[in-house]
């Protein structure tokens, strides 16, 4: 929620009550900080202020208070060294776990603050559903238990509705890659060339085309940091049509929305100002006509021709140029991916669990893929509960074609769904699996 500046690494806290230290003095000021009774500049070190500007911090604090009520008191604080540790901060509707780091010295300025989790008091699926429904735009979610080759819904709203899901579509690429490997067509250790550059490529940005990488490396990058260069390389390598066929076989309820299966660069190009004519022809055309258009302009739809400036504003064509799936579709995708019985594919989705260690504490294993662009946020988790070994899915999507969506709000709501799913039992009269 409130990020620690990247240069800092939070130290492991100890346990037990502390004497009067820099850590406890700053911990006891958290209520006043969040309610504006302590000046931002007086509390935080200049490095933190640069990493998290005051306007951003105040927006996050306002969002926290809107969700959980006013901060009330510090219920506990624990530190091994009097400078770094964990604080339990009570709000009207729950208790937040806060990681706090204080610099040594006379100023005792805070250099790191991160709210990792909020345990809601008397929370319920109905409460979370109501809060999701109240968000601007459109939302939907599903919490379900996997059963055989299907799943049993436990809580849901608009679970059959198609949403733009951003990079969550990469689950279908991973699934087809795992299927080809299981069929003996490829190996995870196969070395291939990085062939396609794209935006938002945290791992491969600036890498030369032709750099040798293994298929497992590409899959890990695609899932853990959502690397788009790795993604587009895999799409071209394993085949657009075969990914489409895998998506259909996995039970997508409206596969034509994703046919032809766009690469990330093609999506960026069609959304941008440099391809207005092609966009007008593409939107509303048949699948076959759209495929012919992409083939005709393949030489032009490359990263160098994409107009990045056009993405600086609000949402762009998220109802027509995106990747689409319902929460139920994504649950089926997880079921199908798990059926591959691929340790490497399951490991790839578990590198980044999307919610952090505190929210994952009740889960023996937790896999994740999310996606976002302006106006789009999607979070999909597959987990195995510690208490009984059952596999569950928690999936939520939020689209607003008119304005950006608040990531902090969505993450907090999904963490609450995950916490409820960790404790929930199957309904006494469940609906049949879709």
Coordinates of C-alpha atoms in Angstrom, one line a residue:
X1 CA 0.0 0.0 0.0
X2 CA 2.6 2.6 1.1
X3 CA 5.8 1.5 -0.4
X4 CA 9.2 1.5 1.2
X5 CA 11.8 3.3 -1.1
X6 CA 13.6 0.7 -3.2
X7 CA 17.0 1.3 -1.6
X8 CA 15.8 0.1 1.8
X9 CA 15.4 -3.4 2.9
X10 CA 13.1 -4.0 5.9
X11 CA 14.7 -5.9 8.7
X12 CA 13.1 -8.8 10.4
X13 CA 11.3 -7.6 13.6
X14 CA 11.5 -9.2 16.9
X15 CA 8.7 -9.8 19.3
X16 CA 7.5 -8.5 22.6
X17 CA 6.9 -5.0 24.1
X18 CA 9.7 -2.4 23.7
X19 CA 11.1 0.3 25.9
X20 CA 10.9 3.9 24.8
X21 CA 12.9 3.9 21.5
X22 CA 12.9 5.8 18.2
X23 CA 10.8 3.0 16.7
X24 CA 8.1 3.1 19.4
X25 CA 8.0 6.9 19.4
X26 CA 7.4 7.0 15.7
X27 CA 5.0 4.0 15.8
X28 CA 2.9 5.9 18.4
X29 CA 2.5 8.8 16.0
X30 CA 1.0 6.8 13.2
X31 CA -2.6 7.8 14.1
X32 CA -1.7 11.4 14.1
X33 CA 0.3 11.0 10.8
X34 CA -2.6 9.4 8.9
X35 CA -5.1 12.0 10.2
X36 CA -2.9 14.9 9.3
X37 CA -2.0 16.1 12.7
X38 CA 1.7 15.5 12.1
X39 CA 3.4 17.2 9.1
X40 CA 4.5 14.9 6.4
X41 CA 8.0 16.6 6.2
X42 CA 8.4 16.3 10.0
X43 CA 7.8 12.6 10.0
X44 CA 9.6 11.3 6.9
X45 CA 13.2 11.3 5.7
X46 CA 13.9 13.3 2.5
X47 CA 14.6 10.0 0.7
X48 CA 11.2 8.7 1.5
X49 CA 9.6 12.0 0.5
X50 CA 11.2 11.7 -2.9
X51 CA 10.1 8.1 -3.4
X52 CA 6.6 8.7 -2.1
X53 CA 5.6 12.4 -2.5
X54 CA 3.2 13.9 0.0
X55 CA 0.2 14.1 -2.4
X56 CA 0.6 10.4 -3.1
X57 CA 0.9 9.5 0.6
X58 CA -2.2 11.6 1.4
X59 CA -4.2 9.9 -1.4
X60 CA -3.3 6.5 0.0
X61 CA -4.1 7.5 3.5
X62 CA -7.5 8.9 2.4
X63 CA -8.2 5.6 0.6
X64 CA -7.3 3.6 3.7
X65 CA -9.6 5.6 5.8
X66 CA -12.4 5.3 3.3
X67 CA -12.1 1.5 3.3
X68 CA -11.3 0.8 7.0
X69 CA -12.6 3.8 8.9
X70 CA -10.5 6.2 11.0
X71 CA -7.3 5.1 12.6
X72 CA -7.9 4.6 16.3
X73 CA -4.8 3.3 18.1
X74 CA -1.6 1.4 18.0
X75 CA -2.4 -2.0 19.4
X76 CA 1.2 -3.3 19.5
X77 CA 4.8 -2.7 18.3
X78 CA 7.7 -5.1 18.0
X79 CA 11.3 -4.4 17.1
X80 CA 14.6 -6.2 17.6
X81 CA 16.8 -3.1 17.5
X82 CA 14.7 -0.1 18.3
X83 CA 14.7 1.2 14.7
X84 CA 12.9 -1.4 12.5
X85 CA 9.9 -3.5 13.3
X86 CA 6.2 -4.3 13.0
X87 CA 3.2 -2.2 14.2
X88 CA -0.4 -3.3 14.7
X89 CA -2.4 -0.2 13.8
X90 CA -6.1 -0.4 14.6
X91 CA -8.7 1.2 12.4
X92 CA -12.4 1.4 13.1
X93 CA -13.0 -1.6 10.8
X94 CA -9.9 -3.7 11.2
X95 CA -6.2 -3.9 12.2
X96 CA -3.3 -3.1 9.8
X97 CA 0.1 -4.6 9.9
X98 CA 2.7 -1.8 9.3
X99 CA 6.4 -2.3 8.6
X100 CA 8.2 0.7 10.0
X101 CA 11.9 1.8 9.6
X102 CA 13.4 4.7 11.5
X103 CA 16.8 6.3 10.8
X104 CA 19.3 6.5 13.6
X105 CA 20.2 10.0 14.7
X106 CA 18.8 13.0 16.3
X107 CA 16.0 13.6 13.8
X108 CA 14.5 10.0 14.0
X109 CA 13.0 10.4 10.6
X110 CA 11.1 7.5 9.1
X111 CA 12.8 6.0 6.1
X112 CA 10.4 3.2 5.4
X113 CA 6.7 2.6 5.9
X114 CA 4.6 -0.2 4.4
X115 CA 1.1 -1.4 5.2
X116 CA 1.3 -5.1 4.2
X117 CA -2.1 -6.3 5.3
X118 CA -5.4 -5.3 6.9
X119 CA -7.4 -7.8 8.9
X120 CA -11.0 -6.7 8.7
X121 CA -13.3 -7.2 11.7
X122 CA -16.5 -9.2 10.9
X123 CA -15.7 -9.3 7.2
X124 CA -17.8 -11.3 4.8
X125 CA -18.1 -12.0 1.1
X126 CA -21.3 -9.9 1.0
X127 CA -19.5 -6.9 2.4
X128 CA -16.7 -7.2 -0.1
X129 CA -19.2 -7.7 -2.9
X130 CA -21.0 -4.6 -2.0
X131 CA -17.8 -2.5 -1.9
X132 CA -16.8 -3.9 -5.3
X133 CA -20.2 -3.1 -6.7
X134 CA -20.0 0.5 -5.5
X135 CA -16.8 1.2 -7.4
X136 CA -17.2 3.3 -10.6
X137 CA -17.3 1.4 -13.8
X138 CA -17.9 -2.3 -13.9
X139 CA -16.6 -5.1 -11.5
X140 CA -16.9 -8.8 -11.1
X141 CA -15.4 -11.5 -9.0
X142 CA -15.4 -15.2 -8.2
X143 CA -14.2 -17.3 -5.3
X144 CA -14.4 -21.0 -5.9
X145 CA -13.1 -24.3 -4.8
X146 CA -11.5 -26.5 -7.5
X147 CA -13.3 -29.9 -7.8
X148 CA -12.3 -32.5 -10.4
X149 CA -12.2 -30.9 -13.8
X150 CA -14.3 -27.9 -12.7
X151 CA -15.0 -25.7 -9.8
X152 CA -17.6 -25.0 -7.2
X153 CA -18.5 -21.3 -6.7
X154 CA -18.5 -20.0 -3.1
X155 CA -19.1 -16.3 -3.8
X156 CA -19.5 -14.4 -7.0
X157 CA -20.8 -11.4 -8.8
X158 CA -21.0 -10.8 -12.5
X159 CA -18.7 -13.9 -12.9
X160 CA -20.0 -14.6 -16.4
X161 CA -19.4 -11.0 -17.7
X162 CA -16.5 -10.3 -20.1
X163 CA -14.0 -7.9 -18.7
X164 CA -10.8 -6.4 -20.2
X165 CA -8.1 -8.2 -18.2
X166 CA -4.8 -6.8 -19.4
X167 CA -1.8 -9.1 -19.0
X168 CA -3.9 -11.8 -17.3
X169 CA -4.3 -13.2 -20.9
X170 CA -0.7 -14.5 -20.5
X171 CA -2.2 -17.5 -18.6
X172 CA -3.3 -18.8 -22.0
X173 CA 0.2 -18.5 -23.5
X174 CA 1.7 -20.3 -20.5
X175 CA -0.9 -23.0 -20.8
X176 CA -0.2 -23.7 -24.5
X177 CA 3.5 -23.6 -23.9
X178 CA 3.2 -26.2 -21.2
X179 CA 0.9 -28.3 -23.4
X180 CA 3.5 -28.3 -26.3
X181 CA 6.2 -29.3 -23.8
X182 CA 4.0 -32.1 -22.4
X183 CA 3.5 -33.3 -26.0
X184 CA 7.2 -33.5 -26.5
X185 CA 7.3 -30.8 -29.1
X186 CA 9.6 -28.6 -27.0
X187 CA 11.6 -28.6 -23.7
X188 CA 11.7 -25.9 -21.0
X189 CA 15.5 -25.9 -21.5
X190 CA 15.3 -25.1 -25.2
X191 CA 17.3 -22.1 -26.1
X192 CA 15.6 -19.6 -28.5
X193 CA 16.2 -16.1 -29.6
X194 CA 14.5 -13.0 -28.1
X195 CA 12.7 -11.8 -31.3
X196 CA 10.3 -9.1 -30.4
X197 CA 10.7 -5.9 -28.3
X198 CA 7.7 -4.3 -26.6
X199 CA 6.7 -1.7 -23.9
X200 CA 6.6 -2.6 -20.2
X201 CA 9.4 -5.2 -20.5
X202 CA 11.0 -5.0 -17.1
X203 CA 13.4 -7.9 -17.8
X204 CA 14.2 -7.5 -21.5
X205 CA 14.0 -3.7 -22.1
X206 CA 17.0 -2.7 -24.2
X207 CA 18.1 -6.2 -24.8
X208 CA 19.3 -6.9 -28.4
X209 CA 17.1 -8.9 -30.7
X210 CA 18.6 -12.3 -31.0
X211 CA 19.7 -12.7 -27.4
X212 CA 19.5 -16.4 -26.6
X213 CA 17.2 -17.3 -23.7
X214 CA 15.5 -20.5 -22.6
X215 CA 11.8 -21.1 -22.8
X216 CA 11.6 -21.4 -19.0
X217 CA 13.3 -18.0 -18.7
X218 CA 10.8 -16.4 -21.1
X219 CA 7.9 -18.0 -19.2
X220 CA 9.2 -16.9 -15.8
X221 CA 9.7 -13.3 -17.1
X222 CA 6.3 -13.2 -18.7
X223 CA 4.5 -14.4 -15.5
X224 CA 6.6 -12.8 -12.7
X225 CA 7.2 -9.3 -14.1
X226 CA 4.7 -9.4 -17.0
X227 CA 7.5 -8.8 -19.5
X228 CA 5.9 -8.0 -22.8
X229 CA 9.1 -8.7 -24.9
X230 CA 9.1 -12.2 -23.6
X231 CA 5.4 -12.5 -24.2
X232 CA 5.5 -11.5 -27.8
X233 CA 8.5 -13.7 -28.4
X234 CA 6.5 -16.7 -27.1
X235 CA 3.4 -15.8 -29.1
X236 CA 5.3 -15.8 -32.3
X237 CA 7.2 -18.9 -31.4
X238 CA 4.4 -21.2 -30.2
X239 CA 1.8 -19.8 -32.6
X240 CA -1.1 -17.4 -32.4
X241 CA -3.6 -20.0 -33.7
X242 CA -2.5 -22.7 -31.2
X243 CA -2.9 -20.3 -28.3
X244 CA -6.4 -19.5 -29.6
X245 CA -7.2 -23.2 -29.8
X246 CA -5.9 -23.7 -26.2
X247 CA -8.1 -20.8 -25.0
X248 CA -11.1 -22.5 -26.6
X249 CA -10.2 -25.9 -25.2
X250 CA -9.9 -24.4 -21.7
X251 CA -13.5 -23.3 -21.9
X252 CA -13.5 -19.6 -22.7
X253 CA -17.1 -18.5 -23.1
X254 CA -16.6 -15.9 -25.8
X255 CA -13.3 -16.7 -27.6
X256 CA -14.0 -14.5 -30.6
X257 CA -13.3 -11.5 -28.3
X258 CA -9.6 -12.6 -28.3
X259 CA -9.4 -13.8 -31.9
X260 CA -7.0 -13.0 -33.4
X261 CA -4.9 -13.3 -30.2
X262 CA -3.1 -9.9 -30.2
X263 CA 0.5 -9.5 -29.3
X264 CA 1.2 -6.7 -26.9
X265 CA 2.8 -4.5 -29.7
X266 CA -0.2 -5.1 -31.9
X267 CA -2.5 -4.0 -29.1
X268 CA -0.4 -0.9 -28.4
X269 CA -0.2 0.0 -32.1
X270 CA -4.0 -0.3 -32.7
X271 CA -4.7 1.8 -29.6
X272 CA -2.2 4.5 -30.6
X273 CA -2.6 7.6 -32.8
X274 CA -0.3 6.3 -35.5
X275 CA -2.7 3.6 -36.5
X276 CA -6.1 5.3 -36.5
X277 CA -7.1 4.1 -39.9
X278 CA -6.2 0.5 -39.1
X279 CA -8.0 0.7 -35.8
X280 CA -11.2 1.9 -37.5
X281 CA -11.0 -1.1 -39.9
X282 CA -10.1 -3.6 -37.2
X283 CA -12.8 -2.8 -34.6
X284 CA -16.1 -4.5 -35.6
X285 CA -14.5 -6.6 -38.4
X286 CA -14.8 -10.4 -38.4
X287 CA -12.1 -12.6 -36.9
X288 CA -10.9 -13.5 -40.4
X289 CA -10.8 -9.9 -41.6
X290 CA -9.0 -8.8 -38.4
X291 CA -6.4 -11.6 -39.0
X292 CA -5.8 -10.4 -42.6
X293 CA -5.4 -6.8 -41.4
X294 CA -2.7 -7.8 -38.9
X295 CA -0.9 -9.9 -41.5
X296 CA -1.0 -7.0 -44.0
X297 CA 0.5 -4.6 -41.5
X298 CA 2.9 -6.9 -39.7
X299 CA 5.9 -5.0 -41.0
X300 CA 4.6 -1.7 -39.6
X301 CA 3.2 -2.9 -36.3
X302 CA 6.5 -2.9 -34.5
X303 CA 7.6 -1.1 -31.4
X304 CA 9.4 1.7 -33.2
X305 CA 6.2 2.8 -34.9
X306 CA 4.0 2.8 -31.7
X307 CA 3.0 6.2 -30.5
X308 CA 3.6 6.1 -26.8
X309 CA 2.4 9.7 -26.2
X310 CA -1.2 8.7 -26.9
X311 CA -1.3 6.6 -23.8
X312 CA -0.6 9.5 -21.4
X313 CA -4.3 10.3 -21.0
X314 CA -7.3 8.3 -19.9
X315 CA -8.5 4.8 -20.8
X316 CA -8.2 4.0 -24.5
X317 CA -10.6 1.6 -26.2
X318 CA -10.7 -0.8 -23.4
X319 CA -14.1 -2.2 -24.5
X320 CA -12.9 -3.0 -28.0
X321 CA -9.1 -3.4 -28.1
X322 CA -7.9 -5.5 -25.3
X323 CA -7.9 -9.2 -24.1
X324 CA -11.1 -10.3 -22.5
X325 CA -12.3 -13.0 -20.1
X326 CA -14.9 -13.4 -17.4
X327 CA -14.0 -14.5 -13.9
X328 CA -15.4 -17.9 -14.7
X329 CA -13.3 -18.1 -17.9
X330 CA -10.2 -17.4 -15.8
X331 CA -11.1 -20.0 -13.3
X332 CA -11.4 -22.5 -16.2
X333 CA -8.0 -21.4 -17.4
X334 CA -6.5 -22.2 -14.0
X335 CA -8.2 -25.6 -14.0
X336 CA -6.8 -26.4 -17.4
X337 CA -3.3 -25.1 -16.6
X338 CA -3.2 -27.2 -13.4
X339 CA -4.3 -30.2 -15.5
X340 CA -1.0 -29.9 -17.4
X341 CA 0.7 -31.2 -14.2
X342 CA 3.7 -29.0 -15.1
X343 CA 5.9 -28.1 -12.2
X344 CA 7.7 -25.5 -14.3
X345 CA 4.4 -23.8 -15.3
X346 CA 3.1 -23.8 -11.7
X347 CA 6.4 -22.4 -10.5
X348 CA 6.2 -19.6 -13.0
X349 CA 2.9 -18.3 -11.7
X350 CA 4.1 -18.6 -8.1
X351 CA 7.2 -16.4 -8.4
X352 CA 5.2 -13.3 -7.8
X353 CA 2.0 -14.0 -5.8
X354 CA 0.6 -10.5 -6.3
X355 CA -0.4 -10.0 -2.7
X356 CA 2.7 -10.3 -0.6
X357 CA 3.8 -12.6 2.3
X358 CA 1.3 -11.5 4.9
X359 CA -1.8 -12.1 2.7
X360 CA -0.3 -15.4 1.6
X361 CA 0.3 -16.7 5.1
X362 CA -2.8 -19.0 5.1
X363 CA -1.7 -20.7 1.8
X364 CA 0.7 -23.5 1.3
X365 CA 1.1 -22.4 -2.3
X366 CA -0.1 -19.4 -4.1
X367 CA 0.0 -18.6 -7.9
X368 CA -1.0 -15.3 -9.5
X369 CA -1.4 -13.4 -12.7
X370 CA -2.7 -9.9 -12.9
X371 CA -3.1 -7.3 -15.6
X372 CA -3.6 -3.6 -15.9
X373 CA -3.7 -0.6 -18.1
X374 CA -5.4 2.8 -17.6
X375 CA -9.0 1.9 -16.7
X376 CA -8.3 -1.8 -16.4
X377 CA -7.3 -3.9 -13.4
X378 CA -7.5 -7.7 -13.1
X379 CA -6.2 -10.0 -10.4
X380 CA -6.4 -13.8 -10.5
X381 CA -5.1 -16.2 -7.9
X382 CA -4.9 -20.0 -7.6
X383 CA -3.9 -21.2 -4.2
X384 CA -3.7 -24.4 -2.0
X385 CA -5.0 -23.8 1.5
X386 CA -2.7 -24.8 4.4
X387 CA -5.6 -26.0 6.6
X388 CA -7.0 -28.7 4.3
X389 CA -5.0 -28.8 1.1
X390 CA -7.9 -27.7 -1.1
X391 CA -7.2 -25.6 -4.2
X392 CA -9.2 -22.3 -4.5
X393 CA -9.4 -19.5 -7.0
X394 CA -9.9 -15.9 -6.2
X395 CA -10.5 -13.7 -9.3
X396 CA -11.6 -10.1 -9.6
X397 CA -11.8 -7.6 -12.5
X398 CA -12.5 -3.8 -12.6
X399 CA -13.0 -1.8 -15.8
X400 CA -13.8 1.9 -16.1
X401 CA -13.7 3.2 -19.7
X402 CA -13.9 6.8 -18.4
X403 CA -11.2 7.1 -15.7
X404 CA -8.2 5.3 -14.2
X405 CA -8.9 2.7 -11.5
X406 CA -7.3 2.7 -8.0
X407 CA -4.9 -0.2 -7.7
X408 CA -4.7 0.2 -3.9
X409 CA -8.5 -0.3 -3.6
X410 CA -8.6 -3.4 -5.7
X411 CA -5.6 -5.0 -4.0
X412 CA -7.1 -4.5 -0.6
X413 CA -10.4 -6.0 -1.7
X414 CA -8.8 -9.0 -3.3
X415 CA -6.7 -9.6 -0.1
X416 CA -9.9 -9.6 1.8
X417 CA -11.4 -12.1 -0.6
X418 CA -8.3 -14.2 -0.2
X419 CA -8.5 -14.1 3.6
X420 CA -12.2 -15.2 3.5
X421 CA -11.4 -17.9 1.0
X422 CA -8.7 -19.3 3.3
X423 CA -11.4 -19.9 6.0
X424 CA -14.5 -20.6 3.9
X425 CA -16.0 -24.1 3.6
X426 CA -18.0 -25.2 0.6
X427 CA -21.7 -24.3 0.8
X428 CA -24.0 -27.0 2.0
X429 CA -25.9 -27.0 -1.3
X430 CA -23.3 -25.9 -3.9
X431 CA -24.2 -25.0 -7.4
X432 CA -22.8 -27.4 -10.0
X433 CA -19.4 -26.6 -11.5
X434 CA -19.6 -24.6 -14.7

